[in-house]
Amino acid sequence: MTSTTTPSTPSQSRPPSPDMDDSVSSQTLANYQFPTHRYKRQQTRADRIPLVFVACGSFSPITYLHLRMFEMAADFAKFNTEFEVLGGFLSPVSDAYKKAGLTSSRHR
């Protein structure tokens, strides 16, 4: 595993405005913005390397173990590495994936 030097705080992104439509149908490549406002802004330990988890998959349906996976990874990082977890994101496949039995992205 290689590490790179990163700032101690994540880059700023604007939080969504109250009138912003967060639904999947409103997202396009032109207006998409990664939701960095959802993760921790400050590290609690400056000597740690910031880390954000991303889990990709169909999540159809999302299960308790999908969520538990983040908790287990965060515990491992905290007690066994030099990383500090700032957040985690689930990245479900799009409806274009066309997997048999895949629930609509609106419901995942």
JSON list of N, CA and C in Angstrom, two decimals, residues 12-45:
[
{"chain": "A", "resi": 12, "resn": "GLN", "atom": "N", "xyz": [-13.13, 21.60, 0.60]},
{"chain": "A", "resi": 12, "resn": "GLN", "atom": "CA", "xyz": [-14.46, 22.12, 0.90]},
{"chain": "A", "resi": 12, "resn": "GLN", "atom": "C", "xyz": [-15.41, 21.88, -0.26]},
{"chain": "A", "resi": 13, "resn": "SER", "atom": "N", "xyz": [-16.60, 21.48, 0.05]},
{"chain": "A", "resi": 13, "resn": "SER", "atom": "CA", "xyz": [-17.67, 21.46, -0.94]},
{"chain": "A", "resi": 13, "resn": "SER", "atom": "C", "xyz": [-18.87, 22.08, -0.27]},
{"chain": "A", "resi": 14, "resn": "ARG", "atom": "N", "xyz": [-19.68, 22.71, -1.05]},
{"chain": "A", "resi": 14, "resn": "ARG", "atom": "CA", "xyz": [-20.81, 23.40, -0.44]},
{"chain": "A", "resi": 14, "resn": "ARG", "atom": "C", "xyz": [-21.88, 22.40, -0.03]},
{"chain": "A", "resi": 15, "resn": "PRO", "atom": "N", "xyz": [-22.48, 22.61, 1.15]},
{"chain": "A", "resi": 15, "resn": "PRO", "atom": "CA", "xyz": [-23.58, 21.74, 1.54]},
{"chain": "A", "resi": 15, "resn": "PRO", "atom": "C", "xyz": [-24.77, 21.99, 0.63]},
{"chain": "A", "resi": 16, "resn": "PRO", "atom": "N", "xyz": [-25.63, 21.01, 0.48]},
{"chain": "A", "resi": 16, "resn": "PRO", "atom": "CA", "xyz": [-26.77, 21.21, -0.40]},
{"chain": "A", "resi": 16, "resn": "PRO", "atom": "C", "xyz": [-27.68, 22.31, 0.12]},
{"chain": "A", "resi": 17, "resn": "SER", "atom": "N", "xyz": [-28.22, 23.08, -0.80]},
{"chain": "A", "resi": 17, "resn": "SER", "atom": "CA", "xyz": [-29.16, 24.12, -0.39]},
{"chain": "A", "resi": 17, "resn": "SER", "atom": "C", "xyz": [-30.50, 23.48, -0.06]},
{"chain": "A", "resi": 18, "resn": "PRO", "atom": "N", "xyz": [-31.32, 24.14, 0.77]},
{"chain": "A", "resi": 18, "resn": "PRO", "atom": "CA", "xyz": [-32.61, 23.56, 1.16]},
{"chain": "A", "resi": 18, "resn": "PRO", "atom": "C", "xyz": [-33.51, 23.22, -0.01]},
{"chain": "A", "resi": 19, "resn": "ASP", "atom": "N", "xyz": [-33.38, 23.95, -1.12]},
{"chain": "A", "resi": 19, "resn": "ASP", "atom": "CA", "xyz": [-34.25, 23.69, -2.27]},
{"chain": "A", "resi": 19, "resn": "ASP", "atom": "C", "xyz": [-33.61, 22.71, -3.27]},
{"chain": "A", "resi": 20, "resn": "MET", "atom": "N", "xyz": [-32.44, 22.20, -2.94]},
{"chain": "A", "resi": 20, "resn": "MET", "atom": "CA", "xyz": [-31.75, 21.27, -3.83]},
{"chain": "A", "resi": 20, "resn": "MET", "atom": "C", "xyz": [-32.46, 19.92, -3.83]},
{"chain": "A", "resi": 21, "resn": "ASP", "atom": "N", "xyz": [-32.67, 19.38, -5.00]},
{"chain": "A", "resi": 21, "resn": "ASP", "atom": "CA", "xyz": [-33.31, 18.07, -5.14]},
{"chain": "A", "resi": 21, "resn": "ASP", "atom": "C", "xyz": [-32.23, 17.00, -5.10]},
{"chain": "A", "resi": 22, "resn": "ASP", "atom": "N", "xyz": [-32.18, 16.21, -4.03]},
{"chain": "A", "resi": 22, "resn": "ASP", "atom": "CA", "xyz": [-31.17, 15.18, -3.88]},
{"chain": "A", "resi": 22, "resn": "ASP", "atom": "C", "xyz": [-31.54, 13.86, -4.55]},
{"chain": "A", "resi": 23, "resn": "SER", "atom": "N", "xyz": [-32.67, 13.81, -5.24]},
{"chain": "A", "resi": 23, "resn": "SER", "atom": "CA", "xyz": [-33.10, 12.55, -5.83]},
{"chain": "A", "resi": 23, "resn": "SER", "atom": "C", "xyz": [-32.16, 12.14, -6.95]},
{"chain": "A", "resi": 24, "resn": "VAL", "atom": "N", "xyz": [-32.12, 10.86, -7.18]},
{"chain": "A", "resi": 24, "resn": "VAL", "atom": "CA", "xyz": [-31.24, 10.31, -8.20]},
{"chain": "A", "resi": 24, "resn": "VAL", "atom": "C", "xyz": [-31.56, 10.89, -9.57]},
{"chain": "A", "resi": 25, "resn": "SER", "atom": "N", "xyz": [-32.84, 11.09, -9.86]},
{"chain": "A", "resi": 25, "resn": "SER", "atom": "CA", "xyz": [-33.23, 11.57, -11.18]},
{"chain": "A", "resi": 25, "resn": "SER", "atom": "C", "xyz": [-32.74, 12.98, -11.47]},
{"chain": "A", "resi": 26, "resn": "SER", "atom": "N", "xyz": [-32.43, 13.76, -10.42]},
{"chain": "A", "resi": 26, "resn": "SER", "atom": "CA", "xyz": [-31.98, 15.13, -10.65]},
{"chain": "A", "resi": 26, "resn": "SER", "atom": "C", "xyz": [-30.48, 15.22, -10.86]},
{"chain": "A", "resi": 27, "resn": "GLN", "atom": "N", "xyz": [-29.75, 14.13, -10.64]},
{"chain": "A", "resi": 27, "resn": "GLN", "atom": "CA", "xyz": [-28.30, 14.18, -10.76]},
{"chain": "A", "resi": 27, "resn": "GLN", "atom": "C", "xyz": [-27.86, 13.93, -12.19]},
{"chain": "A", "resi": 28, "resn": "THR", "atom": "N", "xyz": [-27.03, 14.83, -12.67]},
{"chain": "A", "resi": 28, "resn": "THR", "atom": "CA", "xyz": [-26.43, 14.68, -13.99]},
{"chain": "A", "resi": 28, "resn": "THR", "atom": "C", "xyz": [-24.94, 14.88, -13.82]},
{"chain": "A", "resi": 29, "resn": "LEU", "atom": "N", "xyz": [-24.19, 14.53, -14.83]},
{"chain": "A", "resi": 29, "resn": "LEU", "atom": "CA", "xyz": [-22.76, 14.74, -14.78]},
{"chain": "A", "resi": 29, "resn": "LEU", "atom": "C", "xyz": [-22.43, 16.23, -14.61]},
{"chain": "A", "resi": 30, "resn": "ALA", "atom": "N", "xyz": [-23.25, 17.08, -15.20]},
{"chain": "A", "resi": 30, "resn": "ALA", "atom": "CA", "xyz": [-23.01, 18.53, -15.13]},
{"chain": "A", "resi": 30, "resn": "ALA", "atom": "C", "xyz": [-23.24, 19.10, -13.74]},
{"chain": "A", "resi": 31, "resn": "ASN", "atom": "N", "xyz": [-24.21, 18.57, -12.97]},
{"chain": "A", "resi": 31, "resn": "ASN", "atom": "CA", "xyz": [-24.51, 19.17, -11.67]},
{"chain": "A", "resi": 31, "resn": "ASN", "atom": "C", "xyz": [-24.08, 18.31, -10.48]},
{"chain": "A", "resi": 32, "resn": "TYR", "atom": "N", "xyz": [-23.45, 17.16, -10.74]},
{"chain": "A", "resi": 32, "resn": "TYR", "atom": "CA", "xyz": [-23.05, 16.29, -9.63]},
{"chain": "A", "resi": 32, "resn": "TYR", "atom": "C", "xyz": [-21.90, 16.91, -8.84]},
{"chain": "A", "resi": 33, "resn": "GLN", "atom": "N", "xyz": [-22.00, 16.79, -7.53]},
{"chain": "A", "resi": 33, "resn": "GLN", "atom": "CA", "xyz": [-20.92, 17.23, -6.66]},
{"chain": "A", "resi": 33, "resn": "GLN", "atom": "C", "xyz": [-20.76, 16.19, -5.56]},
{"chain": "A", "resi": 34, "resn": "PHE", "atom": "N", "xyz": [-19.55, 15.69, -5.38]},
{"chain": "A", "resi": 34, "resn": "PHE", "atom": "CA", "xyz": [-19.30, 14.68, -4.35]},
{"chain": "A", "resi": 34, "resn": "PHE", "atom": "C", "xyz": [-19.65, 15.26, -2.99]},
{"chain": "A", "resi": 35, "resn": "PRO", "atom": "N", "xyz": [-20.39, 14.53, -2.16]},
{"chain": "A", "resi": 35, "resn": "PRO", "atom": "CA", "xyz": [-20.91, 15.08, -0.90]},
{"chain": "A", "resi": 35, "resn": "PRO", "atom": "C", "xyz": [-19.87, 15.13, 0.23]},
{"chain": "A", "resi": 36, "resn": "THR", "atom": "N", "xyz": [-18.82, 15.92, 0.04]},
{"chain": "A", "resi": 36, "resn": "THR", "atom": "CA", "xyz": [-17.79, 16.01, 1.08]},
{"chain": "A", "resi": 36, "resn": "THR", "atom": "C", "xyz": [-18.31, 16.67, 2.35]},
{"chain": "A", "resi": 37, "resn": "HIS", "atom": "N", "xyz": [-19.43, 17.36, 2.28]},
{"chain": "A", "resi": 37, "resn": "HIS", "atom": "CA", "xyz": [-19.99, 17.98, 3.48]},
{"chain": "A", "resi": 37, "resn": "HIS", "atom": "C", "xyz": [-20.50, 16.94, 4.47]},
{"chain": "A", "resi": 38, "resn": "ARG", "atom": "N", "xyz": [-20.57, 15.69, 4.06]},
{"chain": "A", "resi": 38, "resn": "ARG", "atom": "CA", "xyz": [-21.10, 14.64, 4.92]},
{"chain": "A", "resi": 38, "resn": "ARG", "atom": "C", "xyz": [-20.04, 13.96, 5.79]},
{"chain": "A", "resi": 39, "resn": "TYR", "atom": "N", "xyz": [-18.77, 14.26, 5.59]},
{"chain": "A", "resi": 39, "resn": "TYR", "atom": "CA", "xyz": [-17.80, 13.61, 6.45]},
{"chain": "A", "resi": 39, "resn": "TYR", "atom": "C", "xyz": [-17.12, 14.59, 7.39]},
{"chain": "A", "resi": 40, "resn": "LYS", "atom": "N", "xyz": [-16.40, 14.04, 8.34]},
{"chain": "A", "resi": 40, "resn": "LYS", "atom": "CA", "xyz": [-15.77, 14.80, 9.41]},
{"chain": "A", "resi": 40, "resn": "LYS", "atom": "C", "xyz": [-14.84, 15.87, 8.84]},
{"chain": "A", "resi": 41, "resn": "ARG", "atom": "N", "xyz": [-14.96, 17.09, 9.31]},
{"chain": "A", "resi": 41, "resn": "ARG", "atom": "CA", "xyz": [-14.18, 18.21, 8.80]},
{"chain": "A", "resi": 41, "resn": "ARG", "atom": "C", "xyz": [-12.78, 18.32, 9.39]},
{"chain": "A", "resi": 42, "resn": "GLN", "atom": "N", "xyz": [-12.61, 17.91, 10.63]},
{"chain": "A", "resi": 42, "resn": "GLN", "atom": "CA", "xyz": [-11.33, 18.05, 11.30]},
{"chain": "A", "resi": 42, "resn": "GLN", "atom": "C", "xyz": [-10.86, 16.69, 11.78]},
{"chain": "A", "resi": 43, "resn": "GLN", "atom": "N", "xyz": [-9.60, 16.45, 11.61]},
{"chain": "A", "resi": 43, "resn": "GLN", "atom": "CA", "xyz": [-9.03, 15.25, 12.19]},
{"chain": "A", "resi": 43, "resn": "GLN", "atom": "C", "xyz": [-8.87, 15.47, 13.68]},
{"chain": "A", "resi": 44, "resn": "THR", "atom": "N", "xyz": [-9.01, 14.41, 14.46]},
{"chain": "A", "resi": 44, "resn": "THR", "atom": "CA", "xyz": [-8.80, 14.54, 15.90]},
{"chain": "A", "resi": 44, "resn": "THR", "atom": "C", "xyz": [-7.33, 14.35, 16.25]},
{"chain": "A", "resi": 45, "resn": "ARG", "atom": "N", "xyz": [-6.58, 13.68, 15.36]},
{"chain": "A", "resi": 45, "resn": "ARG", "atom": "CA", "xyz": [-5.15, 13.47, 15.58]},
{"chain": "A", "resi": 45, "resn": "ARG", "atom": "C", "xyz": [-4.39, 13.86, 14.33]}
]
